[in-house]
Coordinates of N, CA and C in Angstrom, one line a residue:
M1 N 13.8 -34.2 16.9 CA 12.6 -32.7 15.6 C 11.3 -32.6 15.8
R2 N 11.3 -31.6 15.5 CA 10.1 -30.6 15.7 C 8.9 -30.9 15.0
H3 N 8.9 -31.1 13.8 CA 7.6 -31.7 13.3 C 6.3 -31.2 14.0
G4 N 5.5 -29.9 12.8 CA 4.3 -29.5 12.6 C 4.1 -28.6 14.8
K5 N 5.3 -28.4 14.8 CA 5.6 -27.1 16.6 C 5.4 -26.0 15.7
K6 N 4.8 -24.6 15.2 CA 5.1 -23.9 14.2 C 5.1 -22.2 15.6
V7 N 4.8 -22.3 16.7 CA 4.7 -21.6 17.9 C 6.3 -21.6 18.0
N8 N 6.5 -20.5 18.6 CA 8.4 -19.5 18.7 C 7.3 -19.1 19.9
H9 N 8.6 -20.4 21.7 CA 8.3 -19.9 21.9 C 8.9 -18.6 22.8
L10 N 9.6 -18.5 21.6 CA 10.1 -16.3 22.4 C 11.1 -16.8 23.6
G11 N 11.8 -18.1 24.1 CA 12.7 -17.8 25.7 C 11.7 -18.1 26.5
R12 N 9.9 -18.1 26.5 CA 10.1 -17.5 27.7 C 8.6 -19.2 28.0
T13 N 7.8 -19.0 29.1 CA 6.3 -19.8 29.7 C 5.1 -19.4 28.5
D14 N 4.1 -20.0 29.0 CA 3.8 -19.9 27.6 C 2.5 -19.4 28.4
S15 N 2.7 -19.0 29.4 CA 1.2 -17.9 30.6 C 2.7 -16.1 30.0
H16 N 3.7 -16.6 29.7 CA 4.7 -15.0 29.9 C 4.8 -14.8 28.2
R17 N 4.3 -15.5 27.7 CA 4.3 -15.9 25.7 C 3.1 -14.7 26.1
K18 N 1.9 -15.0 26.1 CA 0.4 -14.3 25.9 C 0.3 -13.6 26.9
A19 N 1.4 -12.7 27.6 CA 1.1 -11.8 28.5 C 1.5 -10.7 27.4
M20 N 2.6 -11.1 27.4 CA 3.5 -10.7 25.7 C 3.2 -10.2 25.2
M21 N 1.8 -11.1 24.6 CA 1.9 -10.2 23.1 C 0.3 -9.7 23.6
S22 N 0.3 -9.7 23.9 CA -1.5 -9.5 24.1 C -0.8 -7.7 24.8
N23 N 0.2 -7.5 24.8 CA 0.9 -6.2 25.4 C 0.9 -5.5 24.6
M24 N 1.8 -6.0 23.5 CA 2.4 -5.9 22.2 C 1.1 -5.6 21.3
A25 N 0.6 -6.6 21.5 CA -0.8 -6.1 21.1 C -1.7 -4.8 20.3
S26 N -1.6 -4.7 22.0 CA -2.3 -3.2 22.0 C -2.1 -2.3 21.7
S27 N -0.4 -1.6 22.4 CA 0.5 -0.5 22.1 C 0.6 -0.9 19.8
L28 N 1.1 -1.6 20.0 CA 1.3 -1.3 17.7 C -1.0 -1.4 17.2
I29 N -2.6 -0.8 17.6 CA -3.4 -1.3 17.4 C -3.7 0.4 18.7
L30 N -2.6 1.2 19.3 CA -3.3 2.6 19.7 C -2.0 3.2 19.7
H31 N -0.7 2.3 18.7 CA 0.5 3.8 18.7 C 0.9 3.5 17.6
K32 N 0.0 2.5 16.4 CA 0.2 2.0 15.2 C 1.0 1.4 14.4
R33 N 2.3 1.9 15.6 CA 3.6 0.9 14.7 C 4.7 1.3 16.4
I34 N 5.5 -0.5 16.4 CA 6.1 -0.1 17.6 C 7.2 -0.4 17.1
T35 N 8.7 -0.9 18.3 CA 10.7 -1.5 17.5 C 10.1 -2.4 18.4
T36 N 10.4 -3.2 17.9 CA 10.7 -5.0 18.5 C 11.7 -5.8 17.8
T37 N 11.8 -6.9 18.6 CA 12.8 -7.6 17.8 C 12.1 -8.3 16.8
L38 N 12.7 -9.3 15.4 CA 12.1 -9.9 14.7 C 11.5 -10.2 15.3
A39 N 11.5 -11.8 16.1 CA 11.0 -13.2 15.9 C 9.9 -12.8 16.9
K40 N 10.0 -11.1 17.6 CA 8.9 -11.4 18.2 C 7.5 -10.3 17.2
A41 N 8.1 -9.4 16.8 CA 7.3 -8.8 14.6 C 6.4 -10.4 14.2
K42 N 8.0 -11.2 14.6 CA 7.0 -12.5 13.0 C 5.7 -13.2 14.1
A43 N 5.7 -13.0 15.2 CA 5.0 -13.2 16.4 C 4.4 -12.5 16.6
L44 N 4.1 -11.2 16.0 CA 3.2 -10.8 17.1 C 2.6 -10.8 15.6
R45 N 2.6 -10.3 15.1 CA 1.3 -11.0 13.0 C 0.7 -12.0 13.6
G46 N 1.0 -12.9 13.8 CA 0.4 -13.8 13.7 C -0.8 -13.7 14.4
Y47 N -0.4 -13.3 15.4 CA -1.0 -12.9 17.1 C -2.8 -12.0 17.0
V48 N -2.2 -10.6 16.1 CA -3.1 -9.4 16.2 C -3.8 -9.1 14.3
E49 N -3.6 -10.0 12.7 CA -3.1 -9.8 12.9 C -5.0 -10.8 12.3
P50 N -5.2 -11.8 12.7 CA -7.0 -12.4 13.4 C -7.8 -12.2 14.0
L51 N -6.7 -11.3 15.1 CA -8.6 -10.2 15.5 C -8.0 -8.6 15.3
I52 N -7.4 -8.0 14.5 CA -8.2 -7.3 13.4 C -8.9 -7.7 12.2
T53 N -8.9 -8.3 11.9 CA -9.8 -9.0 11.5 C -11.3 -9.7 11.9
K54 N -11.3 -9.8 13.0 CA -12.7 -10.3 13.7 C -13.4 -9.2 14.1
S55 N -11.9 -7.8 13.8 CA -13.2 -6.2 14.2 C -13.5 -6.3 13.1
K56 N -13.6 -6.7 11.9 CA -14.5 -6.3 10.5 C -15.8 -6.1 11.2
N57 N -16.6 -6.9 11.3 CA -17.7 -7.6 12.0 C -18.5 -7.4 13.9
D58 N -18.1 -5.9 13.9 CA -18.6 -5.5 15.3 C -19.9 -5.7 16.5
T59 N -19.8 -6.9 16.7 CA -21.0 -7.5 16.9 C -20.4 -7.2 18.6
T60 N -21.3 -7.7 19.8 CA -20.7 -8.0 21.3 C -19.8 -9.0 21.2
H61 N -20.5 -10.1 20.6 CA -19.8 -11.7 20.8 C -18.2 -11.4 20.0
S62 N -18.0 -11.2 19.1 CA -16.9 -10.2 18.2 C -15.9 -9.3 19.9
R63 N -16.5 -8.5 19.8 CA -15.5 -7.8 20.8 C -15.5 -8.4 22.0
R64 N -15.8 -9.0 22.7 CA -16.1 -9.8 23.7 C -14.8 -10.9 23.7
T65 N -14.7 -11.4 22.6 CA -13.6 -12.3 22.0 C -12.1 -11.6 21.6
V66 N -11.8 -10.2 21.0 CA -11.2 -9.7 21.3 C -10.9 -9.2 22.6
F67 N -11.1 -8.7 23.4 CA -11.2 -8.3 24.1 C -10.3 -9.5 25.5
A68 N -11.2 -10.3 25.0 CA -9.9 -11.8 25.7 C -8.5 -11.6 24.8
Y69 N -8.5 -11.5 24.6 CA -7.1 -11.5 23.9 C -5.8 -10.1 24.5
L70 N -6.8 -10.0 23.9 CA -6.2 -7.7 24.1 C -6.2 -7.5 25.8
K71 N -7.0 -7.3 26.8 CA -7.4 -7.2 28.6 C -6.8 -5.9 28.2
S72 N -7.6 -5.2 26.9 CA -7.4 -3.5 26.7 C -8.7 -2.5 26.7
K73 N -9.2 -2.5 27.1 CA -10.3 -1.3 26.6 C -10.7 -0.6 25.9
D74 N -9.0 0.6 26.3 CA -8.6 1.6 25.6 C -8.6 0.8 23.8
A75 N -7.8 -0.2 23.7 CA -7.2 -1.3 22.1 C -8.5 -1.6 22.0
V76 N -9.4 -2.1 22.1 CA -10.8 -3.1 21.7 C -11.7 -2.1 20.7
A77 N -11.7 -0.4 21.9 CA -12.5 0.7 21.7 C -12.0 1.1 20.1
E78 N -10.3 1.1 19.7 CA -9.7 2.2 19.0 C -9.3 1.1 17.5
L79 N -9.7 -0.5 18.0 CA -9.5 -1.4 16.7 C -10.9 -1.6 16.1
F80 N -12.3 -1.4 17.2 CA -13.2 -0.9 16.7 C -13.2 0.4 15.8
R81 N -13.8 1.1 16.6 CA -13.9 1.7 16.0 C -12.9 2.1 14.4
D82 N -11.5 2.8 14.9 CA -10.9 3.6 13.1 C -9.7 2.5 12.9
V83 N -9.5 1.9 13.0 CA -9.1 0.6 13.0 C -9.2 -0.2 12.4
A84 N -10.7 -0.7 12.5 CA -11.7 -2.3 11.2 C -11.8 -0.2 10.4
A85 N -12.4 0.3 9.9 CA -12.5 1.6 9.3 C -11.6 1.6 8.1
K86 N -10.4 1.3 9.0 CA -9.2 1.6 7.3 C -9.0 0.2 6.8
V87 N -9.4 -1.1 8.0 CA -8.7 -1.6 7.4 C -9.8 -3.0 6.2
A88 N -11.4 -2.0 6.1 CA -12.4 -3.1 5.9 C -12.4 -3.3 4.7
N89 N -11.6 -2.6 3.7 CA -12.1 -3.9 2.3 C -10.4 -4.6 2.1
R90 N -9.5 -4.3 3.4 CA -8.3 -5.2 2.9 C -8.7 -6.5 3.4
P91 N -8.4 -7.0 2.5 CA -8.6 -8.6 2.5 C -7.7 -9.1 3.2
G92 N -6.8 -9.0 4.3 CA -5.9 -10.5 5.5 C -4.5 -8.5 5.0
G93 N -3.4 -8.7 5.0 CA -1.9 -8.7 5.4 C -1.9 -7.2 5.9
Y94 N -2.3 -7.0 7.3 CA -3.0 -6.0 7.4 C -1.2 -5.1 8.6
T95 N -0.5 -6.3 8.4 CA 0.8 -5.5 9.1 C 2.0 -5.4 8.7
R96 N 3.1 -4.9 8.3 CA 4.1 -5.0 7.8 C 5.6 -5.0 8.5
I97 N 6.8 -5.9 8.2 CA 7.3 -5.8 9.4 C 8.6 -5.3 8.4
I98 N 9.0 -4.5 8.4 CA 10.8 -3.4 8.7 C 11.6 -4.4 8.9
K99 N 13.2 -4.3 9.0 CA 14.3 -4.8 9.5 C 15.0 -3.4 9.2
M100 N 15.6 -3.3 11.1 CA 16.4 -2.5 11.1 C 18.0 -3.0 11.5
E101 N 19.2 -2.4 11.2 CA 19.7 -2.9 11.9 C 19.9 -3.8 13.5
N102 N 21.4 -4.1 13.8 CA 20.7 -5.1 15.1 C 21.3 -4.2 16.3
R103 N 20.4 -5.2 17.1 CA 20.8 -3.8 18.2 C 22.5 -3.9 19.2
L104 N 22.0 -2.8 19.5 CA 24.4 -2.6 19.9 C 23.9 -3.5 20.8
G105 N 23.6 -3.1 21.9 CA 23.6 -4.1 22.9 C 23.6 -5.5 22.7
D106 N 23.1 -6.5 22.1 CA 22.9 -7.5 21.8 C 23.2 -7.9 20.9
N107 N 23.4 -7.0 19.5 CA 23.4 -7.5 18.3 C 22.2 -8.3 18.4
A108 N 20.7 -7.6 18.1 CA 19.9 -8.5 18.1 C 19.3 -8.0 17.0
E109 N 18.1 -8.7 16.4 CA 17.9 -8.7 15.1 C 16.6 -7.7 15.3
V110 N 16.0 -5.9 14.9 CA 15.4 -5.1 15.5 C 14.6 -4.9 14.3
A111 N 13.3 -4.7 14.6 CA 12.3 -4.3 13.4 C 11.3 -3.6 13.8
I112 N 10.7 -2.6 13.3 CA 9.9 -2.1 13.2 C 8.5 -2.9 12.6
I113 N 7.6 -2.9 13.0 CA 5.7 -3.8 13.1 C 4.9 -2.1 13.3
E114 N 3.9 -2.7 12.5 CA 3.6 -1.2 12.0 C 2.4 -1.6 11.3
L115 N 1.0 -1.0 11.6 CA 0.0 -1.6 10.8 C -0.2 0.2 9.2
V116 N -0.4 -1.0 7.9 CA 0.2 -0.6 6.8 C -0.9 0.4 5.7
D117 N -2.4 0.6 6.6 CA -3.0 1.7 6.5 C -2.3 3.6 7.0
Y118 N -1.7 2.7 8.4 CA -1.2 4.2 8.8 C 0.0 4.2 8.7
N119 N 0.5 4.8 7.6 CA 2.0 5.4 7.2 C 2.3 6.3 6.7
T120 N 2.7 6.9 7.4 CA 2.7 8.0 7.2 C 4.2 8.6 6.9
V121 N 5.2 7.9 6.8 CA 7.0 8.5 6.7 C 6.7 8.1 5.0
Y122 N 7.4 6.4 4.7 CA 7.2 7.2 3.0 C 6.2 6.2 2.5
G123 N 7.0 6.8 0.6 CA 5.8 5.8 -0.5 C 4.1 7.4 -0.5
A124 N 4.5 8.1 0.4 CA 3.1 9.2 0.6 C 3.3 10.5 -0.8
E125 N 4.5 10.4 -0.8 CA 5.2 12.0 -1.5 C 5.2 10.9 -3.1
T126 N 5.5 9.6 -2.9 CA 5.7 9.0 -4.8 C 3.9 9.0 -5.6
A127 N 4.3 9.2 -6.6 CA 3.0 9.8 -7.6 C 1.9 8.2 -7.9
P128 N 0.7 8.3 -7.3 CA 1.0 6.8 -7.5 C 1.0 6.7 -9.5
A129 N 0.6 5.0 -9.5 CA 0.8 4.5 -10.8 C 0.1 4.9 -11.5
A130 N 0.7 5.3 -12.9 CA 0.0 5.6 -14.2 C -1.1 4.6 -14.6
K131 N -2.2 5.7 -14.9 CA -3.4 4.3 -15.8 C -2.4 3.1 -16.6
K132 N -2.3 2.0 -16.7 CA -2.3 1.5 -17.6 C -2.5 1.2 -19.2
S133 N -2.7 1.7 -19.6 CA -3.4 2.0 -21.5 C -3.6 -0.3 -22.3
T134 N -5.0 0.1 -22.3 CA -5.7 -1.8 -22.6 C -5.4 -2.1 -24.5
R135 N -4.8 -3.3 -24.1 CA -4.4 -3.1 -26.1 C -6.2 -4.2 -26.9
R136 N -7.1 -3.1 -27.3 CA -8.0 -4.0 -28.1 C -7.1 -4.8 -29.4
R137 N -7.8 -6.0 -29.9 CA -7.7 -6.1 -31.4 C -8.4 -5.3 -32.3
G138 N -8.3 -4.9 -33.4 CA -10.4 -5.0 -34.3 C -10.9 -3.9 -34.0
G139 N -11.4 -3.4 -34.9 CA -12.2 -1.7 -34.4 C -11.5 -0.9 -35.6
A140 N -12.2 0.2 -35.7 CA -12.2 1.4 -35.1 C -11.8 2.2 -34.6
G141 N -10.7 2.1 -33.9 CA -10.4 3.3 -32.7 C -10.4 4.5 -33.0
K142 N -11.1 6.1 -31.7 CA -11.0 6.8 -32.1 C -10.1 7.5 -32.8
G143 N -8.9 7.8 -32.7 CA -6.9 8.0 -33.4 C -7.2 7.0 -34.5
K144 N -7.3 5.9 -34.5 CA -6.2 5.9 -35.5 C -6.1 5.9 -36.9
A145 N -6.8 7.4 -37.3 CA -6.6 7.5 -38.6 C -5.5 8.5 -38.4
A146 N -5.1 9.1 -36.7 CA -3.9 10.3 -36.5 C -3.3 9.3 -36.7
A147 N -2.9 7.7 -35.9 CA -2.1 6.9 -35.2 C -1.2 6.7 -35.7
A148 N 0.0 7.2 -35.3 CA 2.2 7.1 -36.2 C 1.7 5.0 -36.3
T149 N 1.8 4.7 -37.4 CA 2.0 3.3 -38.4 C 3.4 3.5 -37.9
A150 N 3.8 1.7 -37.9 CA 4.8 1.1 -37.4 C 5.4 0.1 -38.8
E151 N 6.4 -0.1 -38.6 CA 6.6 -0.9 -39.8 C 8.0 -1.6 -39.5
V152 N 8.7 -3.5 -39.4 CA 9.4 -3.4 -39.8 C 9.9 -4.1 -40.3
T153 N 11.3 -3.6 -40.5 CA 12.4 -4.0 -41.6 C 12.6 -5.6 -41.6
P154 N 12.6 -6.9 -41.5 CA 13.2 -7.6 -41.4 C 15.2 -7.8 -41.8
A155 N 15.4 -7.4 -42.1 CA 17.1 -7.2 -42.1 C 17.4 -7.1 -40.4
D156 N 16.6 -5.5 -40.1 CA 17.8 -5.6 -38.8 C 16.4 -5.6 -37.5
D157 N 15.1 -5.3 -37.5 CA 14.2 -6.4 -36.3 C 13.8 -4.8 -36.4
A158 N 14.4 -3.9 -36.4 CA 14.6 -2.1 -36.1 C 13.0 -1.7 -36.5
V159 N 12.6 -1.1 -35.9 CA 11.0 -0.4 -35.7 C 11.3 0.8 -36.0
V160 N 10.6 1.4 -37.4 CA 9.9 2.6 -38.4 C 9.2 3.1 -38.1
V161 N 9.3 4.5 -37.2 CA 7.7 4.8 -36.5 C 7.8 6.0 -38.1
E162 N 6.5 6.1 -38.8 CA 6.4 7.1 -39.5 C 5.1 8.5 -38.8
D163 N 4.7 9.3 -38.9 CA 4.9 10.7 -38.8 C 3.0 11.1 -39.3
A164 N 2.1 10.9 -38.3 CA 1.4 11.6 -39.1 C 1.4 12.3 -39.7
P165 N 0.2 12.6 -40.6 CA -0.3 13.6 -41.9 C 0.2 14.9 -41.1
K166 N 1.3 15.3 -42.1 CA 1.5 17.0 -41.8 C 0.1 18.6 -42.0
A167 N -0.9 18.4 -42.7 CA -2.4 18.1 -42.2 C -2.1 19.2 -41.1
E168 N -2.2 17.8 -40.0 CA -3.5 16.9 -38.7 C -1.6 18.8 -38.0
A169 N -0.4 18.1 -38.2 CA 0.1 19.2 -37.2 C -0.4 21.0 -37.9
A170 N -0.6 21.3 -39.3 CA -0.9 22.9 -39.8 C -1.9 23.6 -38.6
E171 N -3.3 22.3 -38.3 CA -4.3 22.3 -38.0 C -4.1 22.9 -36.3
E172 N -3.0 22.6 -36.0 CA -2.4 22.7 -34.2 C -2.0 24.1 -34.2
A173 N -0.6 24.4 -35.1 CA -0.2 24.8 -35.4 C -1.2 26.9 -34.8
P174 N -2.7 26.9 -35.3 CA -2.3 28.9 -34.6 C -3.3 28.1 -33.4
A175 N -3.1 27.4 -32.8 CA -4.1 27.7 -31.3 C -2.7 28.1 -30.2
T176 N -1.4 27.9 -31.1 CA -0.4 27.9 -30.2 C 0.4 29.0 -29.8
E177 N 0.5 30.0 -31.6 CA -0.1 31.5 -31.0 C -1.0 32.1 -30.7
A178 N -0.6 33.6 -30.1 CA -1.8 34.6 -29.8 C -2.4 35.2 -30.7
P179 N -3.1 35.0 -30.0 CA -5.0 35.3 -30.1 C -5.0 36.6 -31.9
A180 N -5.8 37.0 -32.9 CA -5.1 37.3 -34.2 C -6.1 38.8 -33.7
T181 N -5.7 40.0 -33.9 CA -6.1 40.9 -34.2 C -6.8 41.4 -35.5
P182 N -7.8 41.7 -35.5 CA -8.2 42.3 -37.0 C -7.0 43.1 -38.4
E183 N -6.4 44.0 -37.5 CA -5.6 44.2 -37.6 C -4.1 43.4 -39.2
K184 N -4.1 42.3 -37.6 CA -3.0 41.6 -38.6 C -3.5 40.7 -39.4
E185 N -5.1 40.7 -38.8 CA -6.1 39.0 -40.5 C -5.8 40.1 -41.6
E186 N -6.3 41.6 -41.7 CA -5.8 42.5 -42.6 C -5.2 41.8 -43.3
N187 N -3.8 42.4 -42.5 CA -2.4 42.7 -42.3 C -2.0 41.4 -44.1
A188 N -2.0 39.4 -43.0 CA -2.0 39.3 -43.5 C -2.8 38.7 -45.1
E189 N -3.5 39.0 -44.7 CA -4.8 38.7 -46.2 C -4.0 39.3 -47.7
K190 N -3.6 41.4 -47.3 CA -3.4 41.5 -48.7 C -1.3 40.8 -48.6
G191 N -0.8 40.0 -47.5 CA -0.1 39.3 -48.0 C 1.5 40.4 -46.9
E192 N 0.9 41.4 -46.4 CA 2.1 41.6 -45.9 C 2.7 41.1 -44.8

């Protein structure tokens, strides 16, 4: 039984696994996105996210601690300089794993692991979500007089909406017409 054994050994010895995780974490930090197998991506997520959290506190001690894991000065400098600034307000969940098609040679499950804040491929063209309107009880609201009134009929539970008064609609109509000239105003007064 494997109770309490959370570490995926990935078919490697301890030293090989640590070296591979260090290299993959450095590559992820430097390139922001890497392609690997799904099992390695899941193992890497548990390895690199605590390092990103530690990079939010830029002290000599935290730099040395992260360097002990990454063993790359360039990756540590990039992590503390650029990545930490982008993830400063994010409370965890710095990476995203996206499954891809299986690899042709050995049919292994392949995935992309990327830093969430460096996404440039998808989601950028979507519009930001519309602000939700809050529902409030009681009180006289701004548009309460002009708002449509709803009536529910008990027979078929349908909602019938009555339009706002027509006087307000008539006030808005001249604003959409072309500006009036003095000649047109005189003709309108005469009834022509």
